[in-house]
PDB file of C-alpha atoms in Angstrom:
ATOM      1  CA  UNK A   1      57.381  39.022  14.454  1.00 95.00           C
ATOM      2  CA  UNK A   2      57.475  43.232  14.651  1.00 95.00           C
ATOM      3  CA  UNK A   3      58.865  43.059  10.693  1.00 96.00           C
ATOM      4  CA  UNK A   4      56.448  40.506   9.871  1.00 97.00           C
ATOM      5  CA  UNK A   5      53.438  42.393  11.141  1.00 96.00           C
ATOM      6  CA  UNK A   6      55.147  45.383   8.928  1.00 95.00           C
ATOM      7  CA  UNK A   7      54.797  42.913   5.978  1.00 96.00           C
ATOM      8  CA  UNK A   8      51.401  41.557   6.826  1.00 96.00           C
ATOM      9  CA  UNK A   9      50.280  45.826   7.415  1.00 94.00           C
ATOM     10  CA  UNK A  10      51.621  45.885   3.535  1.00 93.00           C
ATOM     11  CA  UNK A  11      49.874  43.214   2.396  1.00 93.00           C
ATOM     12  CA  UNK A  12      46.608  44.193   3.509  1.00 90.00           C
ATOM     13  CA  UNK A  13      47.311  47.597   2.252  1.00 82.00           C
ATOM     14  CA  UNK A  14      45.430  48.772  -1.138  1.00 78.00           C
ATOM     15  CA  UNK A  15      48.939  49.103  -2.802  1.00 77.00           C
ATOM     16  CA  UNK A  16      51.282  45.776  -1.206  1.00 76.00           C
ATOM     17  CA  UNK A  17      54.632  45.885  -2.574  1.00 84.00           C
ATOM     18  CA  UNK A  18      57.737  44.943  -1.517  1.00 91.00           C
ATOM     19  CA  UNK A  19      59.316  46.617   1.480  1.00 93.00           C
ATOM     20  CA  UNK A  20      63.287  46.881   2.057  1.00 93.00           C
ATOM     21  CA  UNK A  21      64.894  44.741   4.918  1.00 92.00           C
ATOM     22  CA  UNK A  22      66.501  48.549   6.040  1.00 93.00           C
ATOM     23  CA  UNK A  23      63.102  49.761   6.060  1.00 93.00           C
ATOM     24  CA  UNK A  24      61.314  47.047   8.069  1.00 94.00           C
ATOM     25  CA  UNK A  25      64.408  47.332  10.421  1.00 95.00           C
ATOM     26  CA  UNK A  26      64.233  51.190  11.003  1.00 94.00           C
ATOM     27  CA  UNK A  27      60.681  51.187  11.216  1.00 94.00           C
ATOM     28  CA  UNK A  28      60.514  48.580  13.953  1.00 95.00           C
ATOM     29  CA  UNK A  29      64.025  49.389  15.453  1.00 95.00           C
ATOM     30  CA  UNK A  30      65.582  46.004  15.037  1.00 95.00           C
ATOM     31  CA  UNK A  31      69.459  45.608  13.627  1.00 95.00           C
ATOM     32  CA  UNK A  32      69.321  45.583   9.909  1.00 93.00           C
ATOM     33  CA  UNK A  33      71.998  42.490   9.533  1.00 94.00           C
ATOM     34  CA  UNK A  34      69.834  40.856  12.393  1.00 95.00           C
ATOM     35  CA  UNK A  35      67.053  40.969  10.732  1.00 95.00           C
ATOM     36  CA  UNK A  36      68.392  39.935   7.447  1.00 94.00           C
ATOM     37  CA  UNK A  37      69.642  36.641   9.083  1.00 94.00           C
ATOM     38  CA  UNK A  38      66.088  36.535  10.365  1.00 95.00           C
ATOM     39  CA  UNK A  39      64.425  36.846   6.893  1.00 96.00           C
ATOM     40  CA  UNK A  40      66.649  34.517   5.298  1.00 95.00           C
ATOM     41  CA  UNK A  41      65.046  31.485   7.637  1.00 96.00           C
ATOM     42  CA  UNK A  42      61.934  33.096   7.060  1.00 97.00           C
ATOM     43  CA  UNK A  43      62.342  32.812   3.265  1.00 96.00           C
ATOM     44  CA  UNK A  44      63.590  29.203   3.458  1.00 96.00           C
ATOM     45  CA  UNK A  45      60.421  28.598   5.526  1.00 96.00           C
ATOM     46  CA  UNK A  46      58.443  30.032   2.883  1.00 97.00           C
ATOM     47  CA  UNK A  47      56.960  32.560   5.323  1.00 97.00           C
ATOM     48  CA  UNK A  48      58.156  35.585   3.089  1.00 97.00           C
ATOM     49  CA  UNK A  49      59.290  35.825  -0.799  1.00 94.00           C
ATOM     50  CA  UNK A  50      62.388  38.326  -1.584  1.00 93.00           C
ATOM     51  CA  UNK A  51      63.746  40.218  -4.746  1.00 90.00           C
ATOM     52  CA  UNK A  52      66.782  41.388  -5.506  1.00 87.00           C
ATOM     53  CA  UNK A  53      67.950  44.742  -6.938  1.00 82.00           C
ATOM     54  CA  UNK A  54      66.734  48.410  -6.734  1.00 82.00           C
ATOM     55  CA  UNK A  55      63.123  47.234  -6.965  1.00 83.00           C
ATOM     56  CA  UNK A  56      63.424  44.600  -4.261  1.00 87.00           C
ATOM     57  CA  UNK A  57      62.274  43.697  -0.816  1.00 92.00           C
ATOM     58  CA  UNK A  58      60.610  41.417   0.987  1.00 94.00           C
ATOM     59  CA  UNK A  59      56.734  40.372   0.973  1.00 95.00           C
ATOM     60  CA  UNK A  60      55.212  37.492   2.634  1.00 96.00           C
ATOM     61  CA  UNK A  61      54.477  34.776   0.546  1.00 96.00           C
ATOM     62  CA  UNK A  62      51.264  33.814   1.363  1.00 96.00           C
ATOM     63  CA  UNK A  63      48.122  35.653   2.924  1.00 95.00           C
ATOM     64  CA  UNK A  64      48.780  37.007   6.666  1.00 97.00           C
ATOM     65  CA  UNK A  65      45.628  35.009   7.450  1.00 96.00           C
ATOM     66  CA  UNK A  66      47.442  31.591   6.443  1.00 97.00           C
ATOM     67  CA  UNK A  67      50.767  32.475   8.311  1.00 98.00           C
ATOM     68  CA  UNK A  68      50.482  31.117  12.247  1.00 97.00           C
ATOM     69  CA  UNK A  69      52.724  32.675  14.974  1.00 97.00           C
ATOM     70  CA  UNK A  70      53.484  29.020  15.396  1.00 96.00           C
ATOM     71  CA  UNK A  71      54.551  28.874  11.509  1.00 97.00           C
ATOM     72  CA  UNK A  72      57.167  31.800  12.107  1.00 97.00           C
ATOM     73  CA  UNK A  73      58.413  30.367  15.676  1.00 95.00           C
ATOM     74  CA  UNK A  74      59.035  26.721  13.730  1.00 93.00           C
ATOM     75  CA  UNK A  75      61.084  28.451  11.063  1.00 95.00           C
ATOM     76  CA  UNK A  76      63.399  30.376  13.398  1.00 94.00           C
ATOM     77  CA  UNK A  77      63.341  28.577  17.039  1.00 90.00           C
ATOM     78  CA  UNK A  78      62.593  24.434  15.751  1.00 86.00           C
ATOM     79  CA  UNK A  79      60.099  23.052  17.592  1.00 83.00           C
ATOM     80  CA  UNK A  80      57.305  24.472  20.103  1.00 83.00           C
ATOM     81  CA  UNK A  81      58.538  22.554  22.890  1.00 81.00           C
ATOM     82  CA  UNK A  82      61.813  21.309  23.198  1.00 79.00           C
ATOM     83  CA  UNK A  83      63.772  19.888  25.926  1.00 79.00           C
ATOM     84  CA  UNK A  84      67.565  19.917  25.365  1.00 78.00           C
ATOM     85  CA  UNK A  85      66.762  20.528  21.999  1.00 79.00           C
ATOM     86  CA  UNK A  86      65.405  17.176  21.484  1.00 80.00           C
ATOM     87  CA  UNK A  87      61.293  16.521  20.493  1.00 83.00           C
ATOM     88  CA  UNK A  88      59.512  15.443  24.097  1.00 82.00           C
ATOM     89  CA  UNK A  89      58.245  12.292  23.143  1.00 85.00           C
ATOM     90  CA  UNK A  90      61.627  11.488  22.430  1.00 85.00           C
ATOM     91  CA  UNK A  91      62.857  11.636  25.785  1.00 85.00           C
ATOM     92  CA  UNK A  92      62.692   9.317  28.497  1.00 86.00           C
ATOM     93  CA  UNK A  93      62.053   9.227  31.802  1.00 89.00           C
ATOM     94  CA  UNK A  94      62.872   6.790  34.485  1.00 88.00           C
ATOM     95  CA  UNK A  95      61.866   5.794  38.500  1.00 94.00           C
ATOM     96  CA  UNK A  96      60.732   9.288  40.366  1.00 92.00           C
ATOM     97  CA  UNK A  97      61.069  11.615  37.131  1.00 90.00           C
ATOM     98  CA  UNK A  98      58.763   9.437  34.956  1.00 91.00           C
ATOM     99  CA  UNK A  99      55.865  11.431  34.431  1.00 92.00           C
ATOM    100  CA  UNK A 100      58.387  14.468  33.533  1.00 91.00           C
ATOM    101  CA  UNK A 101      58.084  13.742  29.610  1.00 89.00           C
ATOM    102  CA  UNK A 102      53.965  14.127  29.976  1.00 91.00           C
ATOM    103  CA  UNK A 103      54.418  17.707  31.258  1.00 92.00           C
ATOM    104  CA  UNK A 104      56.469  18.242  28.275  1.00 90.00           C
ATOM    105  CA  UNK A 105      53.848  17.102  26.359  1.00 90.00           C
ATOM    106  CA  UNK A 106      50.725  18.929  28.084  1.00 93.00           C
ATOM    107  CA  UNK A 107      53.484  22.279  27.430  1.00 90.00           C
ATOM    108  CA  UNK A 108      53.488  21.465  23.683  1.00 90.00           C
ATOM    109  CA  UNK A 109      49.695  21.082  23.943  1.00 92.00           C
ATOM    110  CA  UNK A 110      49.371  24.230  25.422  1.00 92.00           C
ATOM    111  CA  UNK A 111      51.760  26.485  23.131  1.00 92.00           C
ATOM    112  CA  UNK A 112      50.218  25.307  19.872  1.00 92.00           C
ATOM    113  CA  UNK A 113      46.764  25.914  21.535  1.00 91.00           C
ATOM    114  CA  UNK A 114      47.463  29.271  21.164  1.00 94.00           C
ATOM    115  CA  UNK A 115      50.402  29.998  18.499  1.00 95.00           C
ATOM    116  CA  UNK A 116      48.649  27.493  15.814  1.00 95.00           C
ATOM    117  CA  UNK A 117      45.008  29.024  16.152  1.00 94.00           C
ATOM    118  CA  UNK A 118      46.596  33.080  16.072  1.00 97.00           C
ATOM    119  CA  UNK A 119      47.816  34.188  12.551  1.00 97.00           C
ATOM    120  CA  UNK A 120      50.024  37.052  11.475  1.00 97.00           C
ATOM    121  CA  UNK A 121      46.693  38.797  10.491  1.00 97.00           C
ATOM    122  CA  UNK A 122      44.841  38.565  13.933  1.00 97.00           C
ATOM    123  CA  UNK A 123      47.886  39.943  15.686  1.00 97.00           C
ATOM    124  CA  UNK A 124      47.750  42.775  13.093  1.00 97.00           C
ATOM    125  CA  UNK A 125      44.105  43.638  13.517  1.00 96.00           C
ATOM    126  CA  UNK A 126      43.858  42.356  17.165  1.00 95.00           C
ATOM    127  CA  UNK A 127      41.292  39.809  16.193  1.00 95.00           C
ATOM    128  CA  UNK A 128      42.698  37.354  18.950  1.00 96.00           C
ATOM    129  CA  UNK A 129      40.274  34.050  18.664  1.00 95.00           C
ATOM    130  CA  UNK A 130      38.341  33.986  21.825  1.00 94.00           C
ATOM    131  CA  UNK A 131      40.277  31.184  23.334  1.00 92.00           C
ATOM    132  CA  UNK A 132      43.255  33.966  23.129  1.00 94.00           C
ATOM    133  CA  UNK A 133      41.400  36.430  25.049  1.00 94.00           C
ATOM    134  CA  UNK A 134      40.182  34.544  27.882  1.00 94.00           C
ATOM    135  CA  UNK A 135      43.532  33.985  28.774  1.00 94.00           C
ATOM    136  CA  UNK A 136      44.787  37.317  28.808  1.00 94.00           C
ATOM    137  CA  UNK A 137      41.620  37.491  31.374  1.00 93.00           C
ATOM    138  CA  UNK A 138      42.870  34.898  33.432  1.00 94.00           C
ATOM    139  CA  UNK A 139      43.698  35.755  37.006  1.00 94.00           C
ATOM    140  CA  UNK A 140      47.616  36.333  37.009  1.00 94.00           C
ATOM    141  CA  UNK A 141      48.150  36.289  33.330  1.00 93.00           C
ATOM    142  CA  UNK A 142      49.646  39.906  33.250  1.00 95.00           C
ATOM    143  CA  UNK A 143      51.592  39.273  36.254  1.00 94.00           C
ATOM    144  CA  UNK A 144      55.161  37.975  36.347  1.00 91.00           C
ATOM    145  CA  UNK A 145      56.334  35.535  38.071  1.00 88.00           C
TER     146      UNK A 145
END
C-alpha cells in the first residue's frame, strides 16, 4: 500500500513517470526484492504497468481514483474474508456452530464496506468517504484490544 500511494503521489503529479522498484522501496523503507514480489502480483492484477530497461519503472495502470484498497488486498491476500482459506459461503456449519458461517458473512460485509468505497487516491489526499470517518470516531476504534 506505502509504494502504491508513492505511485498514486506520481500520478497525480504534473510530470507522472515511471518510478524504480529501488526507489519506491528506499523511499518507503520496504525490502527491495519484497517489494518486487509484491509488484509482480500487483502487475498481474493490473493494479500497476512496468517497463523494462534504463528508462523503466513502475506506474499504476489506471487512475488512483479507480484503484480500491480492496482491489490491491484481492491481488495480494485472495479474498476479503476467508476462513481456512476457503470463501464463507462455502463453508458449513452444523448443530451449536450453525450460525458461525453468517458472522463470516456480516465480516465480509463489513470489510468491503470500507476497503471497496476507499481508493488509492482518498488515502493519498485523506479524502476518507464519510462512512470512513465516522468510524475512526467510534468509541474504541483507536483502542486495541
Amino acid at each position: 500500500m506505502r509504494a502504491l500511494l508513492v505511485l498514486t503521489g506520481a500520478a497525480k503529479s504534473s510530470n507522472p513517470g515511471l518510478i524504480k522498484s529501488e526507489v519506491l522501496a528506499t523511499s518507503q523503507q520496504i525490502p527491495t526484492k519484497f517489494l518486487e514480489s509484491i509488484l509482480v502480483s500487483l502487475r498481474n492484477a493490473g493494479i500497476v504497468s512496468s517497463h523494462r530497461g534504463m528508462d523503466g519503472g513502475y506506474r499504476l495502470a489506471k487512475p488512483p481514483t479507480e484503484i480500491s484498497v480492496a482491489d490491491v488486498m484481492r491481488a495480494l491476500e485472495g479474498p476479503l474474508a476467508a476462513v481456512r482459506g476457503e470463501r464463507p459461503e462455502d463453508m458449513e456449519y452444523v448443530d451449536d456452530a450453525e450460525h458461525l458461517g453468517e458472522v463470516w458473512i456480516a465480516t465480509r460485509a463489513a470489510l468491503r464496506n470500507v476497503l471497496e468505497d476507499v481508493s488509492l487516491d482518498a488515502v493519498h489526499s485523506g479524502a476518507l468517504p464519510k462512512t470512513v470517518k465516522s468510524l475512526l470516531n467510534e468509541p474504541g476504534a483507536w483502542e486495541r484490544r
